[in-house]
Tab-separated table of C-alpha atoms in Angstrom:
chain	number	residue	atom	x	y	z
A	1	UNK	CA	-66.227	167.018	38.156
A	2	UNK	CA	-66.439	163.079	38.650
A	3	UNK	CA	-65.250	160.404	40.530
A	4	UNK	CA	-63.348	158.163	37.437
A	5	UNK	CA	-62.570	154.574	37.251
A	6	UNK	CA	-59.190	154.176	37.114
A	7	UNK	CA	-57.766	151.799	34.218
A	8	UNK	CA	-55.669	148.725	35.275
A	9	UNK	CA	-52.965	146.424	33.683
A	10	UNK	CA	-53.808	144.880	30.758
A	11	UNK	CA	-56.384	147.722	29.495
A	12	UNK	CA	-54.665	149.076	25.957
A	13	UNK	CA	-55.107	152.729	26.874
A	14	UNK	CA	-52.273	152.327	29.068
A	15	UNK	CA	-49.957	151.382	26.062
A	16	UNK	CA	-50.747	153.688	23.925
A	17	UNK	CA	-49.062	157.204	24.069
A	18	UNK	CA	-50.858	159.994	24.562
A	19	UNK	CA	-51.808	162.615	22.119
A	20	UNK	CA	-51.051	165.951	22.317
A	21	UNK	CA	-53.872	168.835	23.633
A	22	UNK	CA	-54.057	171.141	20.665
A	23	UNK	CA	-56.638	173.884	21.897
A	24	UNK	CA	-58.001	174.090	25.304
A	25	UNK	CA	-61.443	173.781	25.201
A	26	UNK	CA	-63.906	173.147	27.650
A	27	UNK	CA	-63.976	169.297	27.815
A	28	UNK	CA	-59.824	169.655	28.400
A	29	UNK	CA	-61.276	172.654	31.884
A	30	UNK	CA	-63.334	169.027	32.753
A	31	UNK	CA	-60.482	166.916	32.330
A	32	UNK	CA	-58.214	168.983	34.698
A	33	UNK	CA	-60.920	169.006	37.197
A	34	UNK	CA	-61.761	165.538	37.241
A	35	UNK	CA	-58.112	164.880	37.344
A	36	UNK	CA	-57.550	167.642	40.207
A	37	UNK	CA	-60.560	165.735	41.963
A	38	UNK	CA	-59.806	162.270	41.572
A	39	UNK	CA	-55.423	162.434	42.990
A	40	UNK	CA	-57.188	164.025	45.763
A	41	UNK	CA	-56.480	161.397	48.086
A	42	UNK	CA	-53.618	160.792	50.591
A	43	UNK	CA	-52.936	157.358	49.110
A	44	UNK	CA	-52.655	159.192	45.672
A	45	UNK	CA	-49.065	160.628	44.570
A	46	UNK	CA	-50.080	161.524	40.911
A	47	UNK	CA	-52.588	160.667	38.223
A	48	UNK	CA	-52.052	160.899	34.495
A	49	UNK	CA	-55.108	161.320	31.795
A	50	UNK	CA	-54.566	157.943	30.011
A	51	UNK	CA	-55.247	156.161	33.633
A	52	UNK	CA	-58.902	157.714	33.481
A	53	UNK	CA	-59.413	156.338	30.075
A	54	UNK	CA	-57.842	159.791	28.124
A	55	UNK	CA	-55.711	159.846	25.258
A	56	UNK	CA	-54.355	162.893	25.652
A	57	UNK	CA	-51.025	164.458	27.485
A	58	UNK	CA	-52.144	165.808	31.108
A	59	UNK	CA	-51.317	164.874	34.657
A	60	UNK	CA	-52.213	165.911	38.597
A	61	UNK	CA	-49.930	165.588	41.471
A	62	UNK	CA	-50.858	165.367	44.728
A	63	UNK	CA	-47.854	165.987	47.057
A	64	UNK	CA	-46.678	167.245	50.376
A	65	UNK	CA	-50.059	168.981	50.475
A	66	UNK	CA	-49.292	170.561	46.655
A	67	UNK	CA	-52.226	169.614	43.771
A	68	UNK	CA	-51.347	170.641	40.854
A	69	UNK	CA	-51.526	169.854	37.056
A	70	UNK	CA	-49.934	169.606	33.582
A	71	UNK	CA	-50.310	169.463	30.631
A	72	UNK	CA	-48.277	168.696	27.739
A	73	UNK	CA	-45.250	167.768	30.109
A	74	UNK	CA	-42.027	166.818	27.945
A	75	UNK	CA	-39.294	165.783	30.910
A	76	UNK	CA	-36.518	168.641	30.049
A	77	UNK	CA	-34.037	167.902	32.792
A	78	UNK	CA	-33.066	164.779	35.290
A	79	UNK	CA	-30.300	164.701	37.529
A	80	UNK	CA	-27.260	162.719	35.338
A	81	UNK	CA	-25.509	161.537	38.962
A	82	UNK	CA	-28.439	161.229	41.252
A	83	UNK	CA	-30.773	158.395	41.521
A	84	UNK	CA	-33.185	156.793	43.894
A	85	UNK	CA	-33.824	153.059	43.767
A	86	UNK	CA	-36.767	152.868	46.451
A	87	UNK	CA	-40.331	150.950	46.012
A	88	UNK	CA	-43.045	152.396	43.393
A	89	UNK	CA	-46.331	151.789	43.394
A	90	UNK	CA	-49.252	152.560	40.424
A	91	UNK	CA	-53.026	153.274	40.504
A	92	UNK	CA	-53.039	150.729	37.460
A	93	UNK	CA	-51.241	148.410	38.931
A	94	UNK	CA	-52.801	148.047	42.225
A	95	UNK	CA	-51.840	146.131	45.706
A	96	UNK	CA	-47.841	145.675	43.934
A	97	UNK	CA	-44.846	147.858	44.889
A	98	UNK	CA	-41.569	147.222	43.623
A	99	UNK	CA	-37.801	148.889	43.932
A	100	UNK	CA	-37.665	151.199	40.708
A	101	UNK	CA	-34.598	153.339	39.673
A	102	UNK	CA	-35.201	156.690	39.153
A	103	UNK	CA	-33.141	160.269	38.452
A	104	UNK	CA	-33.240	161.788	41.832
A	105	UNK	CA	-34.502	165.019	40.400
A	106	UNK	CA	-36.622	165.586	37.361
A	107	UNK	CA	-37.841	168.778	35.179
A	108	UNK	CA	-41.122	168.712	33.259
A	109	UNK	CA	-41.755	171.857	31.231
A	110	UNK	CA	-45.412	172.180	29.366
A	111	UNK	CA	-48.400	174.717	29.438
A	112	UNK	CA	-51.672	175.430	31.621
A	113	UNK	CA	-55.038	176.287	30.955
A	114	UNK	CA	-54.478	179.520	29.623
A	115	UNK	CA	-51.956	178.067	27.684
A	116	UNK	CA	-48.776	179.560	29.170
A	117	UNK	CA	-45.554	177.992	29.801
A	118	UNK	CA	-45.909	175.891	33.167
A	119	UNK	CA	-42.926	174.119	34.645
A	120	UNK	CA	-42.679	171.801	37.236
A	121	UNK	CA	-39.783	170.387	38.985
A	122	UNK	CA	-38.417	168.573	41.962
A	123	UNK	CA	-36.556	166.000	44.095
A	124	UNK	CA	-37.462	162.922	45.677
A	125	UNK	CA	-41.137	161.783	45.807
A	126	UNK	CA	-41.850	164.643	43.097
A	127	UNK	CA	-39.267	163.648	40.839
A	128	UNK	CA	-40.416	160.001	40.813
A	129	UNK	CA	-44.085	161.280	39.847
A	130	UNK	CA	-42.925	163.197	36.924
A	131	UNK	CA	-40.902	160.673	35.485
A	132	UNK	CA	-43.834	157.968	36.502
A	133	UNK	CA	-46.468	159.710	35.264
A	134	UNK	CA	-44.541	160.955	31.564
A	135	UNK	CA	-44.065	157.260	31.128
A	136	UNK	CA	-47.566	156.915	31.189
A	137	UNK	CA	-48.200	159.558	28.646
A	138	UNK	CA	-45.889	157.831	27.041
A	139	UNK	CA	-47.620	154.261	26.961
A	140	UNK	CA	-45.305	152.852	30.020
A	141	UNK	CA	-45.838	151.463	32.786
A	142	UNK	CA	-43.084	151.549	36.024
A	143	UNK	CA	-43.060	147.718	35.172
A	144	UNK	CA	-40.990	148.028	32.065
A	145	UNK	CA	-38.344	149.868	34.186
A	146	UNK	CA	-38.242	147.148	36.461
A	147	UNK	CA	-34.676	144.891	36.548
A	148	UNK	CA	-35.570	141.410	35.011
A	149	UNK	CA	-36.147	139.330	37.628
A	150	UNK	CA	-37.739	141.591	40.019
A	151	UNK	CA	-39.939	142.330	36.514
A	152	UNK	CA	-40.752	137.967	36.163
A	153	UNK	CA	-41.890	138.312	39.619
A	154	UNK	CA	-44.398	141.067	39.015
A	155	UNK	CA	-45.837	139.217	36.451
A	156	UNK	CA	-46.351	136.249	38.527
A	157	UNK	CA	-47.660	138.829	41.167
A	158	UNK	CA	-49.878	140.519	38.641
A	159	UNK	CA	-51.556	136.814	37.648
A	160	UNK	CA	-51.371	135.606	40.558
A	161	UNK	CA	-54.075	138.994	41.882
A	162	UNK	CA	-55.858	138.389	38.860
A	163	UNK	CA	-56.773	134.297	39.738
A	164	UNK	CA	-57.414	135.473	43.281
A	165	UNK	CA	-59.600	138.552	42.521
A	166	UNK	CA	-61.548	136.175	39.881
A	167	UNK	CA	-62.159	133.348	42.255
A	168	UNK	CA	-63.725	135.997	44.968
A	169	UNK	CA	-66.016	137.241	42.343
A	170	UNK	CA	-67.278	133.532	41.887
């Protein structure tokens, strides 16, 4: 296991969707762990592969004391008549929270390290993560959900972070 860097805006892995795991093998065992390992942290709601620099379709959760893992996930099920519109925040996208409309409830279905059929599901915080974290598998980021203007402002936000951080480093 390993502490791993995690990827920010602008890096391409983030846009790219994720490929598939094919065969569980024991670099896949080392992904899980390091991503069990590094959502380990109570400012840490969920962590998808691509986000550690992986191509490939897995994601940890860290919530209400649960850890847990996925991989594969393909979202089955959201709640049609239920949403939440509250602030989301990203590991990639540090320091910036924004209001983000979400299904209140959300279904992932996909398989575990022995392969078998592994489903998770909930409300609330847990249903934001799935849906968050598919859209990274996916190559999205929470911005491109984001209502147009509040979406302008996070880019200002997002440059603005970027001049700051760079003048600090001078």
């Amino acid at each position: 296991m390993a502490y791993r860097e995690i990827r920010v805006v602008g890096d391409p892995v983030l846009r790219t969707p994720c490929d598939p795991i094919r065969e569980i093998t024991p670099g896949i065992v080392r992904l899980v762990e390091d991503l069990l390992e590094n959502v380990n942290d109570d400012a840490r709601a969920g962590l998808a592969a691509n986000q550690i620099g992986v191509s490939l379709r897995a994601f940890s959760w860290h919530i209400d004391g649960e850890i847990d893992y996925i991989l594969n996930p393909v979202i089955v099920a959201l709640s049609e008549d239920e949403y939440q519109d509250g602030e989301e925040g990203c590991l990639s996208v540090p320091d910036l929270y924004y209001p983000t409309k979400r299904a209140w409830y959300a279904r992932a279905e996909g398989i575990d390290l022995d392969g078998k059929k592994k489903i998770v599901e909930g409300e609330g915080l847990l249903g934001r993560c799935i849906q968050h974290e598919c859209d990274h598998l996916d190559g999205h980021l929470y911005l491109d959900r984001l209502e147009r203007d509040v979406r302008k402002k996070a880019m200002r936000d997002i440059r603005q972070l970027r001049v700051s951080s760079a003048l600090q480093s001078l």
